[in-house]
Structures are given as structure tokens and as C-alpha cells.
Short mmCIF file of C-alpha atoms and ligand atoms in Angstrom, two decimals:
data_model
loop_
_atom_site.label_atom_id
_atom_site.label_comp_id
_atom_site.label_asym_id
_atom_site.label_seq_id
_atom_site.Cartn_x
_atom_site.Cartn_y
_atom_site.Cartn_z
CA UNK P 231 -23.48 4.23 -12.69
CA UNK P 232 -21.23 3.30 -15.48
CA UNK P 233 -19.69 0.39 -13.90
CA UNK P 234 -23.07 -1.47 -12.67
CA UNK P 235 -22.54 -4.77 -11.57
CA UNK P 236 -18.65 -4.25 -11.26
CA UNK P 237 -17.17 -4.77 -8.04
CA UNK P 238 -14.95 -1.81 -6.98
CA UNK P 239 -11.53 -2.61 -5.46
CA UNK P 240 -9.47 0.71 -4.10
CA UNK P 241 -6.07 0.77 -2.72
CA UNK P 242 -3.08 3.07 -2.42
CA UNK P 243 0.52 3.61 -1.07
CA UNK P 244 2.06 6.59 0.55
CA UNK P 245 4.89 8.58 -1.48
CA UNK P 246 6.42 9.05 1.47
CA UNK P 247 9.62 7.29 0.46
CA UNK P 248 11.17 4.76 -1.70
CA UNK P 249 8.78 1.60 -2.48
CA UNK P 250 10.21 -1.27 -1.37
CA UNK P 251 9.91 -5.00 -1.47
CA UNK P 252 7.29 -5.40 1.26
CA UNK P 253 4.89 -2.82 -0.67
CA UNK P 254 5.61 -4.86 -3.80
CA UNK P 255 4.79 -8.20 -2.23
CA UNK P 256 2.23 -7.21 0.02
CA UNK P 257 0.31 -4.57 -1.99
CA UNK P 258 1.23 -3.85 -5.78
CA UNK P 259 1.96 -7.48 -6.74
CA UNK P 260 -1.42 -8.54 -5.18
CA UNK P 261 -3.13 -5.62 -7.13
CA UNK P 262 -1.65 -6.71 -10.33
CA UNK P 263 -2.95 -10.47 -9.80
CA UNK P 264 -6.56 -8.96 -9.14
CA UNK P 265 -6.40 -6.91 -12.15
CA UNK P 266 -5.54 -9.93 -14.52
CA UNK P 267 -7.99 -12.17 -12.43
CA UNK P 268 -11.22 -11.05 -14.12
CA UNK P 269 -13.00 -7.97 -15.92
CA UNK P 270 -15.99 -7.84 -13.47
CA UNK P 271 -13.96 -5.10 -11.31
CA UNK P 272 -13.23 -1.75 -11.30
CA UNK P 273 -9.73 -1.02 -10.01
CA UNK P 274 -8.74 2.33 -8.57
CA UNK P 275 -4.99 2.58 -7.40
CA UNK P 276 -4.34 6.07 -5.55
CA UNK P 277 -0.95 7.93 -4.94
CA UNK P 278 -2.00 8.92 -1.28
CA UNK P 279 -0.01 12.17 -1.13
CA UNK P 280 -2.39 13.55 1.33
CA UNK P 281 -1.59 10.65 3.82
CA UNK P 282 2.15 10.91 3.31
CA UNK P 283 2.16 14.87 4.56
CA UNK P 284 0.80 13.31 7.84
CA UNK P 285 4.61 13.33 8.63
CA UNK P 286 6.89 16.17 7.36
CA UNK P 287 7.76 15.76 3.77
CA UNK P 288 10.13 18.34 1.93
CA UNK P 289 8.06 20.06 -1.14
CA UNK P 290 10.68 18.77 -3.97
CA UNK P 291 11.16 15.26 -2.73
CA UNK P 292 7.26 14.95 -2.41
CA UNK P 293 6.74 16.17 -5.84
CA UNK P 294 9.33 13.55 -7.32
CA UNK P 295 8.02 10.76 -5.04
CA UNK P 296 4.34 11.17 -6.18
CA UNK P 297 5.48 10.68 -9.92
CA UNK P 298 8.04 7.80 -8.83
CA UNK P 299 5.12 5.74 -7.09
CA UNK P 300 2.79 6.20 -10.05
CA UNK P 301 5.31 5.21 -12.47
CA UNK P 302 6.28 2.20 -10.37
CA UNK P 303 2.39 1.00 -10.33
CA UNK P 304 2.69 1.06 -14.08
CA UNK P 305 6.40 -0.70 -14.16
CA UNK P 306 5.13 -3.46 -11.80
CA UNK P 307 2.09 -4.01 -14.02
CA UNK P 308 -0.87 -1.94 -13.01
CA UNK P 309 -2.20 -1.52 -16.72
CA UNK P 310 -4.08 1.99 -17.27
CA UNK P 311 -6.46 0.24 -19.67
CA UNK P 312 -7.77 -2.10 -17.16
CA UNK P 313 -7.28 0.13 -13.80
CA UNK P 314 -7.06 3.45 -12.75
CA UNK P 315 -4.45 5.67 -11.05
CA UNK P 316 -4.47 9.10 -9.56
CA UNK P 317 -2.95 11.27 -7.28
CA UNK P 318 -5.25 11.69 -4.07
CA UNK P 319 -4.49 15.43 -3.53
CA UNK P 320 -5.54 16.13 -7.17
CA UNK P 321 -9.12 15.40 -6.14
CA UNK P 322 -10.22 17.78 -3.43
CA UNK P 323 -13.21 15.59 -2.49
CA UNK P 324 -10.98 13.54 -0.59
CA UNK P 325 -10.30 16.21 2.14
CA UNK P 326 -13.67 17.55 2.02
CA UNK P 327 -15.35 14.38 2.92
CA UNK P 328 -12.61 13.74 5.43
CA UNK P 329 -13.49 16.93 7.41
CA UNK P 330 -16.93 15.75 7.53
CA UNK P 331 -15.71 12.48 8.77
CA UNK P 332 -13.68 14.11 11.44
CA UNK P 333 -16.94 15.96 12.73
CA UNK P 334 -18.54 12.59 12.81
CA UNK P 335 -16.26 10.28 14.48
CA UNK P 336 -16.08 10.25 18.34
CA UNK P 337 -12.25 10.84 19.58
CA UNK P 338 -12.71 7.34 21.45
CA UNK P 339 -12.93 5.24 18.12
CA UNK P 340 -9.74 7.21 16.99
CA UNK P 341 -8.02 6.61 20.09
CA UNK P 342 -8.38 2.96 19.60
CA UNK P 343 -6.22 2.93 16.40
CA UNK P 344 -2.93 0.96 17.22
CA UNK P 345 -1.10 2.50 13.79
CA UNK P 346 -1.27 5.96 15.71
CA UNK P 347 -0.12 4.68 18.71
CA UNK P 348 3.03 3.28 17.11
CA UNK P 349 3.59 6.26 14.68
CA UNK P 350 3.10 8.60 17.14
CA UNK P 351 5.53 6.92 19.45
CA UNK P 352 8.49 7.77 17.03
CA UNK P 353 7.28 11.19 16.16
CA UNK P 354 7.16 12.06 19.58
CA UNK P 355 6.25 16.22 20.35
CA UNK P 356 6.15 16.54 16.25
CA UNK P 357 3.06 14.15 16.13
CA UNK P 358 0.49 16.15 13.82
CA UNK P 359 -3.14 16.23 14.32
CA UNK P 360 -3.23 14.84 10.69
CA UNK P 361 -1.61 11.64 11.73
CA UNK P 362 -4.03 11.29 14.35
CA UNK P 363 -7.04 11.72 12.02
CA UNK P 364 -5.58 9.54 9.43
CA UNK P 365 -8.22 6.99 9.54
CA UNK P 366 -10.90 9.59 8.76
CA UNK P 367 -8.98 10.42 5.33
CA UNK P 368 -8.78 6.75 4.60
CA UNK P 369 -12.49 6.51 5.10
CA UNK P 370 -13.21 9.26 2.84
CA UNK P 371 -10.48 7.62 0.23
CA UNK P 372 -12.49 4.44 0.13
CA UNK P 373 -16.03 5.66 0.60
CA UNK P 374 -16.11 8.30 -2.09
CA UNK P 375 -15.73 5.57 -4.68
CA UNK P 376 -18.54 2.97 -3.51
CA UNK P 377 -15.53 0.62 -2.91
CA UNK P 378 -16.78 -3.16 -2.37
CA UNK P 379 -13.28 -4.58 -1.44
CA UNK P 380 -9.90 -2.77 0.05
CA UNK P 381 -6.75 -5.08 -0.44
CA UNK P 382 -4.73 -4.31 2.60
CA UNK P 383 -2.07 -5.74 4.78
CA UNK P 384 -3.14 -6.77 8.27
CA UNK P 385 -1.97 -3.36 9.92
CA UNK P 386 -4.46 -1.90 7.96
CA UNK P 387 -7.72 -3.97 8.95
CA UNK P 388 -8.49 -1.85 11.97
CA UNK P 389 -8.63 1.37 9.57
CA UNK P 390 -11.01 -0.51 7.40
CA UNK P 391 -13.34 -1.48 10.30
CA UNK P 392 -13.29 1.84 11.32
CA UNK P 393 -14.18 2.94 7.84
CA UNK P 394 -17.30 0.76 8.26
CA UNK P 395 -18.11 2.13 11.50
CA UNK P 396 -17.95 5.81 10.12
CA UNK P 397 -20.27 4.78 7.22
CA UNK P 398 -22.94 3.37 9.38
CA UNK P 399 -22.90 6.02 11.56
CA UNK P 400 -23.60 8.43 8.40
CA UNK P 401 -26.24 6.46 7.23
CA UNK P 402 -27.92 6.22 10.47
CA UNK P 403 -27.96 9.82 11.10
CA UNK P 404 -28.42 10.88 7.26
CA UNK P 405 -29.95 8.32 5.56
CA UNK P 406 -28.20 5.24 3.30
CA UNK P 407 -25.43 7.33 1.35
CA UNK P 408 -22.29 4.71 1.77
CA UNK P 409 -21.59 1.23 1.17
CA UNK P 410 -19.64 -0.87 3.64
CA UNK P 411 -16.60 -2.17 2.18
CA UNK P 412 -14.98 -5.27 3.19
CA UNK P 413 -11.01 -6.27 3.45
CA UNK P 414 -9.33 -8.63 1.26
CA UNK P 415 -6.45 -10.02 3.20
CA UNK P 416 -4.38 -12.55 1.45
CA UNK P 417 -3.62 -15.01 4.49
CA UNK P 418 -0.78 -15.87 2.50
CA UNK P 419 0.43 -12.56 1.68
CA UNK P 420 3.43 -11.98 3.82
CA UNK P 421 4.42 -9.33 5.96
CA UNK P 422 7.98 -8.63 4.92
CA UNK P 423 10.43 -7.63 7.62
CA UNK P 424 13.45 -5.70 7.88
CA UNK P 425 16.54 -7.44 6.83
CA UNK P 426 18.18 -5.90 9.67
CA UNK P 427 15.57 -6.44 12.43
CA UNK P 428 13.31 -9.40 11.35
CA UNK P 429 10.86 -8.25 14.34
CA UNK P 430 9.95 -5.08 12.74
CA UNK P 431 8.29 -4.65 9.20
CA UNK P 432 10.41 -3.10 6.17
CA UNK P 433 9.36 0.26 6.02
CA UNK P 434 10.10 3.48 3.98
CA UNK P 435 10.88 5.41 6.89
CA UNK P 436 13.26 2.98 8.71
CA UNK P 437 16.43 4.75 9.60
CA UNK P 438 18.37 1.55 8.81
CA UNK P 439 18.17 1.20 4.84
CA UNK P 440 20.40 -1.53 5.00
CA UNK P 441 17.09 -3.58 6.02
CA UNK P 442 15.11 -1.97 3.15
CA UNK P 443 15.29 -3.40 -0.36
CA UNK P 444 13.83 -0.39 -2.59
CA UNK P 445 12.45 -1.41 -6.11
CA UNK P 446 14.87 0.98 -7.50
CA UNK P 447 17.80 -0.37 -5.70
CA UNK P 448 21.07 -0.91 -7.80
CA UNK P 449 22.01 -4.52 -8.25
CA UNK P 450 25.23 -4.32 -6.30
CA UNK P 451 23.25 -2.69 -3.20
CA UNK P 452 20.81 -5.52 -3.32
CA UNK P 453 23.55 -8.11 -3.22
CA UNK P 454 25.31 -6.12 -0.41
CA UNK P 455 22.07 -5.67 1.90
CA UNK P 456 21.20 -9.56 0.96
CA UNK P 457 24.71 -10.65 2.13
CA UNK P 458 24.58 -8.26 5.41
CA UNK P 459 21.21 -9.32 6.33
CA UNK P 460 21.18 -10.79 9.68
CA UNK P 461 20.61 -14.35 10.31
CA UNK P 462 19.64 -16.49 13.46
CA UNK P 463 21.47 -18.87 15.40
CA UNK P 464 22.25 -22.55 13.83
CA UNK P 465 22.98 -22.96 10.14
CA UNK P 466 19.62 -24.47 8.98
CA UNK P 467 17.72 -22.86 6.23
CA UNK P 468 14.24 -23.57 7.66
CA UNK P 469 11.02 -21.96 8.45
CA UNK P 470 10.41 -21.64 12.13
CA UNK P 471 8.77 -19.15 14.34
CA UNK P 472 12.17 -19.16 16.56
CA UNK P 473 14.14 -18.15 13.13
CA UNK P 474 12.48 -14.73 12.57
CA UNK P 475 15.41 -13.85 10.18
CA UNK P 476 15.84 -16.87 7.83
CA UNK P 477 12.22 -17.35 7.90
CA UNK P 478 11.90 -14.06 6.26
CA UNK P 479 14.35 -14.57 3.61
CA UNK P 480 12.46 -17.77 2.87
CA UNK P 481 9.23 -16.08 2.48
CA UNK P 482 10.52 -13.24 0.19
CA UNK P 483 12.45 -16.35 -1.82
CA UNK P 484 9.27 -17.84 -1.92
CA UNK P 485 6.99 -14.78 -2.97
CA UNK P 486 9.45 -13.91 -5.66
CA UNK P 487 9.97 -17.28 -7.41
CA UNK P 488 6.19 -18.64 -6.80
CA UNK P 489 7.66 -21.85 -4.83
CA UNK P 490 6.57 -23.37 -1.86
CA UNK P 491 8.77 -22.90 1.28
CA UNK P 492 9.03 -26.55 1.90
CA UNK P 493 10.64 -27.08 -1.65
CA UNK P 494 12.83 -24.25 -0.84
CA UNK P 495 13.92 -25.71 2.36
CA UNK P 496 14.62 -29.13 0.69
CA UNK P 497 17.06 -27.56 -2.08
CA UNK P 498 19.10 -25.83 0.53
CA UNK P 499 18.99 -28.37 3.10
CA UNK P 500 22.70 -29.33 2.74
CA UNK P 501 23.53 -25.66 1.49
CA UNK P 502 25.29 -22.89 3.55
CA UNK P 503 23.74 -19.62 4.24
CA UNK P 504 26.14 -17.91 1.52
CA UNK P 505 24.69 -20.10 -1.03
CA UNK P 506 21.32 -19.48 -0.04
CA UNK P 507 21.82 -15.45 0.10
CA UNK P 508 23.52 -15.31 -3.12
CA UNK P 509 20.62 -17.30 -5.10
CA UNK P 510 18.19 -14.85 -3.48
CA UNK P 511 20.30 -11.89 -4.46
CA UNK P 512 20.19 -13.20 -8.13
CA UNK P 513 16.63 -14.12 -7.81
CA UNK P 514 15.67 -10.64 -6.55
CA UNK P 515 17.76 -8.96 -9.20
CA UNK P 516 16.03 -10.76 -11.80
CA UNK P 517 12.41 -10.01 -10.57
CA UNK P 518 13.27 -6.06 -9.97
CA UNK P 519 15.51 -5.61 -13.28
CA UNK P 520 12.65 -5.99 -15.75
CA UNK P 521 10.60 -3.48 -13.32
CA UNK P 522 13.56 -0.74 -13.21
CA UNK P 523 14.08 -0.99 -17.05
CA UNK P 524 10.04 -0.29 -17.47
CA UNK P 525 10.29 2.21 -14.87
CA UNK P 526 13.20 4.31 -16.60
CA UNK P 527 11.26 3.94 -20.14
CA UNK P 528 8.03 5.42 -18.23
CA UNK P 529 9.89 8.31 -16.72
CA UNK P 530 11.36 9.22 -20.02
CA UNK P 531 8.11 9.71 -21.18
CA UNK P 532 6.39 12.37 -18.97
CA UNK P 533 3.62 12.90 -21.47
CA UNK P 534 2.51 9.43 -21.20
CA UNK P 535 2.56 9.01 -17.32
CA UNK P 536 0.95 12.52 -17.28
CA UNK P 537 -2.14 11.24 -19.56
CA UNK P 538 -2.56 8.42 -17.41
CA UNK P 539 -2.90 10.33 -14.09
CA UNK P 540 -5.06 12.94 -15.98
CA UNK P 541 -7.41 10.28 -16.86
CA UNK P 542 -7.41 8.58 -13.53
CA UNK P 543 -8.10 11.95 -12.04
CA UNK P 544 -11.06 12.83 -14.33
CA UNK P 545 -12.52 9.36 -13.70
CA UNK P 546 -12.19 9.95 -9.79
CA UNK P 547 -13.66 13.42 -9.74
CA UNK P 548 -16.49 12.30 -11.93
CA UNK P 549 -17.36 9.64 -9.42
CA UNK P 550 -16.82 11.47 -5.93
CA UNK P 551 -18.35 14.54 -7.12
CA UNK P 552 -21.76 12.79 -7.30
CA UNK P 553 -21.33 11.19 -3.87
CA UNK P 554 -20.14 14.65 -2.35
CA UNK P 555 -23.15 16.19 -3.73
CA UNK P 556 -25.55 13.53 -2.36
CA UNK P 557 -23.54 13.84 1.09
CA UNK P 558 -24.03 17.95 1.09
CA UNK P 559 -27.56 17.44 0.29
CA UNK P 560 -28.10 14.73 3.11
CA UNK P 561 -26.49 17.03 5.75
CA UNK P 562 -28.06 20.37 4.71
CA UNK P 563 -24.74 21.97 3.37
CA UNK P 564 -24.29 24.89 1.42
CA UNK P 565 -27.11 25.74 -1.07
CA UNK P 566 -27.06 22.49 -3.08
N1 LIG B 1115 6.59 -4.63 5.13
C1 LIG B 1115 5.70 -4.81 4.47
N2 LIG B 1115 4.98 -5.94 4.17
C2 LIG B 1115 4.20 -6.11 3.32
N3 LIG B 1115 3.12 -5.35 3.04
C3 LIG B 1115 3.70 -3.77 3.21
N4 LIG B 1115 2.83 -2.86 3.03
C4 LIG B 1115 3.80 -2.13 3.68
N5 LIG B 1115 4.86 -2.47 4.12
C5 LIG B 1115 5.02 -3.83 3.96
C6 LIG B 1115 1.67 -2.84 2.43
O1 LIG B 1115 1.84 -1.56 1.34
C7 LIG B 1115 0.77 -0.87 1.39
C8 LIG B 1115 0.99 0.59 1.26
O2 LIG B 1115 1.72 0.93 2.53
P1 LIG B 1115 1.94 2.52 2.72
O3 LIG B 1115 2.74 2.87 2.08
O4 LIG B 1115 0.65 3.63 2.58
O5 LIG B 1115 1.96 2.51 4.22
P2 LIG B 1115 2.78 1.90 5.16
O6 LIG B 1115 2.30 0.51 5.70
O7 LIG B 1115 2.87 2.87 6.70
O8 LIG B 1115 4.10 1.61 4.45
P3 LIG B 1115 5.51 1.73 5.03
O9 LIG B 1115 6.66 1.62 3.85
O10 LIG B 1115 5.86 1.41 6.59
O11 LIG B 1115 5.77 3.60 5.19
P4 LIG B 1115 5.95 4.73 6.16
O12 LIG B 1115 7.29 4.04 6.56
O13 LIG B 1115 6.18 6.04 5.49
O14 LIG B 1115 4.97 4.52 7.50
C9 LIG B 1115 -0.39 -1.53 2.35
O15 LIG B 1115 -1.28 -2.21 1.82
C10 LIG B 1115 0.35 -2.18 3.14
O16 LIG B 1115 0.10 -3.13 4.14
#
């Protein structure tokens, strides 16, 4: 294999809406750190559009969001010389292997997935079979590339555990074909919460967009959203369990500035919420402005983005086609 000895890292984000501060702090920023840490890794970042359609997406919007997400990966610092970026649906091996995993996965395993319970509760009658089967597609994404590590937020660990169960079951039934991946969870990585309801996570699909800072939000919108952010009773700017709103803002401040929370608490000990919020809005604009400038530059050069995604797809297909051929051979599928 080309990258013998290199550890493979795979992750992705759904183009199901606007990328937000949670995706940046909880995912992309960590990918960039990993990318810069060492060259002994092969990093693969996918725009997981097949996952996005587990919930209805308008075709015109989806088309645009796919390019937006890919361009934002680059604008946030993913370097195509060091990492691969591709669009999931451009490699049909993902859905091919997902079907095989659907057939291999007992309903009971899927029934245990808490994310399905949460998301289907919101979708009600329109909940799709695809949303239920989502973890089988995620298992295919990961296992196609002999992934060693999957950097994810805590909400995704159950899916990676299921991926290992599916891989182990396949290996038991048909022989060793899949490597069992591990999750990388940065314990210090925060779960960024909605600015309007600090008990729910910041989410693309949140109906109340005042609670969500999008990476491409205009300067004034950022300032307005921070100003409107709910706060807790009392006036102290401290990180405490019974102060979820101000704690969330402190975590965001800390993640964007690289400073420890207690040093921020100390700085604002005698200051007001308004002072703190003004400074946080300014910090956010300082961090997001260069990302937005870079994003605009990338979108103006469609040829460059196309080339990055073509190269990513070629890399992905080359690797996954070998895996799928082995799987077909192992299972007796077709005339291979
Ligand atoms: N609020 C968050 N805080 C920290 N990390 C987050 N992630 C998402 N939201 C937060 C991390 O981003 C990665 C990609 O997530 P995704 O877009 O594939 O799926 P999601 O977690 O379902 O994201 P959303 O925004 O909530 O999308 P919708 O509303 O479409 O369901 C993951 O690593 C995730 O942990």
C-alpha cells in the first residue's frame, strides 16, 4: 500500500446547512492541528452528502452547500498537499459497502443508536429508513480506507463503536478484511451549545438561527447574535455547571483565543456581561474574517476547487475499489 506505516485518519461533515462555530471548534480546527502535527499520517476529509440526504435537502441548495463545505475546509486550513478532500457521493463504493453492512447488521444494534432517537423525534412521520441506517453508511465511510483513527465529537462515539462491531462481524463471517478503527476524542474539545438555548448543541438545523454563529456570518450579524445570547442569573463571568449560558460563551472565548478559562475569568472579574460580550464578538470577527476572505478567494477560482476535489476523488476511488473487490471476493458476490 502507498502509505505503508502511515496512520489513516478519516472524518467528514454533512453539507446539510451552514457550517457553524461548533463544526469549526469541534471538528475542522482539530483536523488542522492533526494535519500540522506530523507527516506520519494520511488524512482524509469527506463532504458527506449521502448522509445529508437522510433528511430532505433541496437539490439546488445541496449542490451549493457541497462546494461551500469543501471550500470552507480549505479556508479553515486543510491543505490539499497534506490532506485529501473529496465528496462522498462521487465515490459509489460508499453506498455499495453500506448496503452490504445493512444486510449484516442486526436491527437490534441499530435500535440502540441514540442519535437516531433524537433526530427521528424531530422528524416524526417523515423519518426515513436512511436516517435509521445512517450508521451503516458511516461504517462504510470509515472501513473503506483502513482508517486507524476517527476524530469525532462525543455524540458520534456510539457510531464508531458500531462500526467496530460491524467490522468484527464481517471478519468473523468472511475472513479478516477490515481494520477496527479507534475514535480520537479531544477531552478538552468542547461541545459548543446554542447561544439561545445552552442546553442544546449548536446545530445547522436549529430553527432558531440566532443561537448559531455561522462561519460565513457577516460581522454585524455576529455582533448581534452575541449581544442577544442568553445569560444566566447573576452577573459573574464564571464557568460553573449551573451557569450553562455564560460557561458556553467562556468555552468559545477560550477556544478562539487559545487562553485558559480561568485567565479569562480573572480578566473579567470586575467587568460586565456587556464588556465580555463586546470583546467576544470582536475576537470572533478577528478569527472568522481571514477564513471568510480565504473562502471568497477559493470560490472565485472554481478550477482550483474542482482540481482539489478531483484529486481527492481519484485517491479515494483507487483505495476503496481494492477494498470492495476484496469484499466481493470474500462474500462470493458477482463474477469477480
Ligand atoms: N455544536 C457542536 N460542538 C462541537 N462539535 C460539533 N460538531 C457538530 N456540532 C457541534 C461536530 O462537527 C462534526 C460534523 O458534524 P455533522 O455536520 O456531520 O453532523 P452533526 O453533528 O449532526 O452537525 P449539526 O450541525 O448538528 O448538523 P444537523 O443539524 O444537520 O444535524 C462532528 O465531528 C461533530 O461532532
